[in-house]
Coordinates of C-alpha atoms in Angstrom, one line a residue:
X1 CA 154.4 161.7 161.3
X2 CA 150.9 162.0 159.9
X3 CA 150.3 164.6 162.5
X4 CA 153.3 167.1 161.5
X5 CA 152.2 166.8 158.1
X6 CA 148.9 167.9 159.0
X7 CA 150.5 171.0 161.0
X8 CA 153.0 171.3 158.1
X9 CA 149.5 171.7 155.3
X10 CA 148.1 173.8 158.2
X11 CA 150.8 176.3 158.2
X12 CA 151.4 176.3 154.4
X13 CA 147.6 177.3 153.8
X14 CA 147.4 179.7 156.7
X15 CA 150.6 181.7 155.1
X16 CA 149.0 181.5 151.8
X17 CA 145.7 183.5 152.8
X18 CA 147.9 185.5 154.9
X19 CA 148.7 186.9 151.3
X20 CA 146.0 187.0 149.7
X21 CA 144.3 188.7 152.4
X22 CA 147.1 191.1 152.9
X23 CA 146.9 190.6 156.3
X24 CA 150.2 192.8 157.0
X25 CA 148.2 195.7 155.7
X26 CA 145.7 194.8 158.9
X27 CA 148.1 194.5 161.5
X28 CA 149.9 198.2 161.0
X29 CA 146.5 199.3 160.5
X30 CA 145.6 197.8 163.6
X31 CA 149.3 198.5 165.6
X32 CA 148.7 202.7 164.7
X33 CA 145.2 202.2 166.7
X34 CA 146.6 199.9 169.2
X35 CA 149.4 202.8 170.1
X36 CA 146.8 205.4 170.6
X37 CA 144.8 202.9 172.8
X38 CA 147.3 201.9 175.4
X39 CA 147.0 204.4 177.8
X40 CA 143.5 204.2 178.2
X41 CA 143.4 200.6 178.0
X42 CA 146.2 200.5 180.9
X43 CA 144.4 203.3 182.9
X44 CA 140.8 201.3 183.2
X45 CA 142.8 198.1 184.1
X46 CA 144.3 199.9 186.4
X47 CA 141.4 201.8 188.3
X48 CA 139.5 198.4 188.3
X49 CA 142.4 196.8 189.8
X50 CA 143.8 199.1 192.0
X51 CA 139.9 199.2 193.5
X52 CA 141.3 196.0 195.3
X53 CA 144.7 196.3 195.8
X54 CA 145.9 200.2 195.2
X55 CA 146.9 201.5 192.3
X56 CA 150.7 201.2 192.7
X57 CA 150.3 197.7 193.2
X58 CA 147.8 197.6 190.0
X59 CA 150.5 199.5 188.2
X60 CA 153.2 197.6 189.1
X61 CA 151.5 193.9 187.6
X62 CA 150.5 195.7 184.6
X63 CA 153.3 197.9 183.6
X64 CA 155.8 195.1 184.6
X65 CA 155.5 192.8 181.7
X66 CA 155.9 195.5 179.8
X67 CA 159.2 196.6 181.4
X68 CA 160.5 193.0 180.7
X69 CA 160.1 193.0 177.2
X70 CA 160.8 196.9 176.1
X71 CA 163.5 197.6 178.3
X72 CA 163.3 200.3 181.4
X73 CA 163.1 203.3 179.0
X74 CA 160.0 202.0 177.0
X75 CA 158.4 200.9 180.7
X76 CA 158.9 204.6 182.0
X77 CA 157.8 206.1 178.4
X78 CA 154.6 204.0 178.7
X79 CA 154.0 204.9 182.3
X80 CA 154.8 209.1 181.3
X81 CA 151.7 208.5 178.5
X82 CA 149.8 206.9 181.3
X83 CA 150.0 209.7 183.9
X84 CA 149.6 212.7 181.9
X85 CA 146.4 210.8 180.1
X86 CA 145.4 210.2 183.6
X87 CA 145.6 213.7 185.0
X88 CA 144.1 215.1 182.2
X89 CA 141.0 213.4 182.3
X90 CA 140.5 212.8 186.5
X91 CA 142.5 215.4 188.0
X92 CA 140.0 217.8 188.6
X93 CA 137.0 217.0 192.0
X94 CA 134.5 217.4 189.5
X95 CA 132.2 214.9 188.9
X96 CA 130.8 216.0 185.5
X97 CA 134.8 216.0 184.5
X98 CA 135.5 212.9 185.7
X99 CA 132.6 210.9 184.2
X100 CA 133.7 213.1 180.6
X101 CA 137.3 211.4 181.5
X102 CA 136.3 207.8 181.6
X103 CA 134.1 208.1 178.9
X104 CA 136.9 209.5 177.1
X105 CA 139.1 206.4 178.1
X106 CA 136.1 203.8 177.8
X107 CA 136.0 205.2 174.2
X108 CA 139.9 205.9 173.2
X109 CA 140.5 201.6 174.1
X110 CA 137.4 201.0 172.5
X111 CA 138.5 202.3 169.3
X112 CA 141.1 199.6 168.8
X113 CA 138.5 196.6 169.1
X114 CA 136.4 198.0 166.5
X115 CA 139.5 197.9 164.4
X116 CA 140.1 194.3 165.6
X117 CA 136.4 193.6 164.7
X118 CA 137.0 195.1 161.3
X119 CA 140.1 192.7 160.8
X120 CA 138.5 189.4 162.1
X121 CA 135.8 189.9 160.0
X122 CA 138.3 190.1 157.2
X123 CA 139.9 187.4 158.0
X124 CA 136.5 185.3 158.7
X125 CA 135.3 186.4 155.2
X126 CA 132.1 188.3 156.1
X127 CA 131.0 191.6 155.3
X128 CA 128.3 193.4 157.3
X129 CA 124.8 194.3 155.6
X130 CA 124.0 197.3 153.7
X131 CA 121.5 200.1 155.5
X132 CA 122.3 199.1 158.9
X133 CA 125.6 200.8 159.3
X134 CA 124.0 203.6 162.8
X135 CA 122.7 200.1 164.3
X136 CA 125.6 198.2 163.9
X137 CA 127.6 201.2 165.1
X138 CA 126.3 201.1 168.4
X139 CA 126.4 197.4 168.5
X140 CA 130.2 197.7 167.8
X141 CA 130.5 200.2 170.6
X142 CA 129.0 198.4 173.1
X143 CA 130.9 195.1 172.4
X144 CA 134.0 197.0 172.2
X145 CA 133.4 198.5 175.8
X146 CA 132.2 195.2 176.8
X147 CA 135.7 193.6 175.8
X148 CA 137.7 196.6 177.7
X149 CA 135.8 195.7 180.8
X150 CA 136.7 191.7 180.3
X151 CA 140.4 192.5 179.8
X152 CA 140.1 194.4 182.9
X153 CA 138.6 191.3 184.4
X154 CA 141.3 189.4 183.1
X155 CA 143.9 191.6 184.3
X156 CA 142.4 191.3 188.0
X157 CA 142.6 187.6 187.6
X158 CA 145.9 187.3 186.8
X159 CA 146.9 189.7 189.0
X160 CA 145.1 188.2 192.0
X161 CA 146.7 184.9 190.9
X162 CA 150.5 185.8 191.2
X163 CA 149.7 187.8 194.5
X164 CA 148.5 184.4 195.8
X165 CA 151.0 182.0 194.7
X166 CA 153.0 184.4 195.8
X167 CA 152.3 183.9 199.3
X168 CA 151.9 180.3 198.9
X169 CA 155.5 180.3 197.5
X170 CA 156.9 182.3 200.6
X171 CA 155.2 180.1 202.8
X172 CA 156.7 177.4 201.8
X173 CA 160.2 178.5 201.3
X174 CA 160.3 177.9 204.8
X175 CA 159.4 174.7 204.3
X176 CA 161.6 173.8 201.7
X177 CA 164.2 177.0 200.0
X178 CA 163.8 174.6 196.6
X179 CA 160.1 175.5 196.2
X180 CA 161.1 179.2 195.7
X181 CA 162.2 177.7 191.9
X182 CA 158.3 177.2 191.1
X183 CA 157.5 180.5 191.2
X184 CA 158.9 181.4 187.6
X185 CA 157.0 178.7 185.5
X186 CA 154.2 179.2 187.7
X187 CA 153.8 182.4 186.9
X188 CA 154.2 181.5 183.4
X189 CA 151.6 179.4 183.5
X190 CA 149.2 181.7 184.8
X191 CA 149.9 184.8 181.9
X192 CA 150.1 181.8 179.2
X193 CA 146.5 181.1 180.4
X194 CA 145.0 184.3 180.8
X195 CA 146.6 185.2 177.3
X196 CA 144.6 182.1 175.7
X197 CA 141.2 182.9 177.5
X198 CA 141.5 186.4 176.1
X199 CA 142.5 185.3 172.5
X200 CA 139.4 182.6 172.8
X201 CA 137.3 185.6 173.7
X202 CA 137.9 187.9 171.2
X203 CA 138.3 185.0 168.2
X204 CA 134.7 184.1 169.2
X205 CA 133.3 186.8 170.0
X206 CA 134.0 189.7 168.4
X207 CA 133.4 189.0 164.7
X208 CA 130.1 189.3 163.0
X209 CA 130.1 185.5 162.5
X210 CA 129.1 181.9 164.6
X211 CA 133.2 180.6 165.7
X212 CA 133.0 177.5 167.5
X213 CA 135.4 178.0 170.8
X214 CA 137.2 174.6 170.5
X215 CA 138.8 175.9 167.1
X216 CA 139.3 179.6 168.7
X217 CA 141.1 178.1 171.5
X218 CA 143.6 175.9 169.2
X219 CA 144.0 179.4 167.2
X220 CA 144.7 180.8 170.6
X221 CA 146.9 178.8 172.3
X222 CA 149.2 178.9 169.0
X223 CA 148.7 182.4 169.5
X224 CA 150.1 182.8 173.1
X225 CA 152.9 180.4 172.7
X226 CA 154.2 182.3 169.6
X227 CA 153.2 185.9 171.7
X228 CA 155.0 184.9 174.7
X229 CA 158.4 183.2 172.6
X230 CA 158.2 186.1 171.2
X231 CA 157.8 189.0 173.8
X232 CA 161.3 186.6 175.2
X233 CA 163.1 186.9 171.5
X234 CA 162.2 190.3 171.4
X235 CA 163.3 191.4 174.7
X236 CA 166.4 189.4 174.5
X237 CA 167.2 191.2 171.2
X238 CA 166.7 194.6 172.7
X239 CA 169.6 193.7 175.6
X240 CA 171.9 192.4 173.1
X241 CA 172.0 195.1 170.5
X242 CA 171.9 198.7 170.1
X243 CA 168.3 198.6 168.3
X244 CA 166.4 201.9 168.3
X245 CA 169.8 204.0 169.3
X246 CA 170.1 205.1 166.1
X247 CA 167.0 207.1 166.2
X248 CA 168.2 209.1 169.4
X249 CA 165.3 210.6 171.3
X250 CA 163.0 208.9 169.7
X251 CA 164.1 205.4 170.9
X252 CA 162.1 204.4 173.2
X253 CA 159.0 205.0 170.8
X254 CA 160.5 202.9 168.2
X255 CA 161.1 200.2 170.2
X256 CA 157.6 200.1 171.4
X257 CA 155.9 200.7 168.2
X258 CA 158.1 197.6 166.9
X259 CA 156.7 195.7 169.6
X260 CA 153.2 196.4 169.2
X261 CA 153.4 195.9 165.6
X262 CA 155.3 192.5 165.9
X263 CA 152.7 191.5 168.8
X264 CA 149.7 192.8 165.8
X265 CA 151.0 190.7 163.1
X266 CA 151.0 187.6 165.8
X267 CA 147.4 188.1 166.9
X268 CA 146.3 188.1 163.2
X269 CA 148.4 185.4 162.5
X270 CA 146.8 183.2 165.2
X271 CA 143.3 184.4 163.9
X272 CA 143.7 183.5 160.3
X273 CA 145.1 180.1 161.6
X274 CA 141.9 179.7 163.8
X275 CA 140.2 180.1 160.1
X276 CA 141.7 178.1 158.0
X277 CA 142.0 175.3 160.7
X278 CA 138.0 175.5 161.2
X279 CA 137.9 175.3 157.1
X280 CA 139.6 172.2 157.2
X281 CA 138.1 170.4 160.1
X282 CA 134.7 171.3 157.6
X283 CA 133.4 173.4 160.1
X284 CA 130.9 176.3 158.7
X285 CA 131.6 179.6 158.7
X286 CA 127.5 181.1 159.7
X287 CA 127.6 185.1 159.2
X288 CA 125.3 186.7 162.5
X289 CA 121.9 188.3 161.8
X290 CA 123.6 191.3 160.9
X291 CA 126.4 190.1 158.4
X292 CA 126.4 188.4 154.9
X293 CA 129.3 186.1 153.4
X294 CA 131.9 188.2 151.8
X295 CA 131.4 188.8 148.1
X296 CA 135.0 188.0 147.5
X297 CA 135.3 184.6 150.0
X298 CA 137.9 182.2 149.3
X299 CA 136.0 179.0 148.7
X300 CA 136.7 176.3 150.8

């Protein structure tokens, strides 16, 4: 009892800075960045991918989660963005072009973890320091690349994961047909995971402030749970209603802009619960060597 009163106080505070940090002002500030930073983001994971296992293969794990929440439409929209992006910047033999391509990519996905930077930072309640702002730029950019390269890493993991359990689970069908039932909650499993080593990293390392990693990973694995319930509510919605027809052509770009704005508000949910649950465990919140507390910090 004494523990779902705890979650209950947990929630009610986290809701209540929610507001008074409009944190639905961050998330469709960070959704509109997200949008533009797809394509590229998909593209890298791709090429790093498909390095081991071809790109239609890379292309296939990646743009097939996407497919089961958005419908077919929004999979094939997201995978028309991906391709002309793609040829645009590496369809030409030249070198020179092709290094400008993926350091147009490298910087488009970067964009949006600056903007998630900007929002955690928010949410942690520090502000950086005056006079430093072509410094800190930098440092910003080369975090930000640092994190596309991890979630390519990620990406790679998970995809090298399902392609082995899924031998395993072929091989022993054979053995017994009943095994061939684990392969759904394994796989589960193994995205839930990836999902929660991702949200750690970015928690506790991207803002300008000392998080310990045991309370970003209890931020973080609320965070998956409510992302993955919801990429299934979502998706489930979309094949049982007519959402998004009303806007005709442009559809399929409502739907995924909902998506992306639902899965914003979720990620900033989790991080503003990863907060306030280090505030009450009386945990310090330590700005970096280039940050200060916020002048307008909630006390704790």
């Amino acid at each position: 009892m004494g523990f779902l009163e705890e979650g209950w106080r947990l929630l009610k505070a986290t809701i209540r800075e929610w507001h008074a940090k409009q944190i639905s002002v961050l998330a469709a500030s960070l959704a509109y960045y997200a949008i533009f930073s797809l394509a590229p983001l998909i593209i890298i994971s791709v090429m790093i991918v498909g390095a081991f296992f071809g790109e239609a293969v890379a292309e296939g794990e990646i743009v097939g989660p996407i497919r089961s929440v958005i419908g077919e439409d929004g999979a094939r929209f997201v995978e028309a963005l991906v391709y002309n992006l793609r040829e645009e910047t590496s369809g030409s033999s030249n070198s020179i072009r092709w290094m400008i391509g993926v350091g147009f990519l490298l910087f488009g996905a970067s964009g949006f973890f600056v903007q998630i930077q900007n929002a955690l930072n928010r949410i942690w309640e520090v502000e950086l320091e005056q006079g430093r702002q072509v410094q800190v730029f930098f440092q910003k950019r080369l975090l930000s690349f640092l994190m596309v390269l991890l979630i390519s890493i990620l990406v790679f993991l998970s995809v090298s994961a399902n392609i082995v359990l899924a031998y395993f689970i072929d091989m022993l069908t054979g053995v017994s047909p009943m095994l061939e039932s684990l392969w759904q909650p394994l796989s589960f499993l193994i995205t839930l995971t990836i999902i929660i080593l991702l949200m750690t990293s970015i928690y506790s390392i991207l803002p300008d402030a000392t998080v310990d990693w045991k309370d970003a990973l209890v931020g973080s694995a609320i965070t998956a749970v409510l992302f993955m319930f919801g990429q299934y509510l979502f998706g489930l919605f979309l094949r049982q209603t007519n959402f998004g027809s009303a806007y005709g052509f442009a559809s399929t770009f409502i739907v995924l802009v909902t998506w992306i704005y639902y899965s914003a508000h979720i990620f900033l949910f989790g991080a503003n619960l990863t907060q306030v649950y280090a505030k009450r465990l009386g945990h310090a919140i330590v700005p970096e060597e280039n940050a200060t507390r916020a002048t307008n910090a909630q006390s704790s």
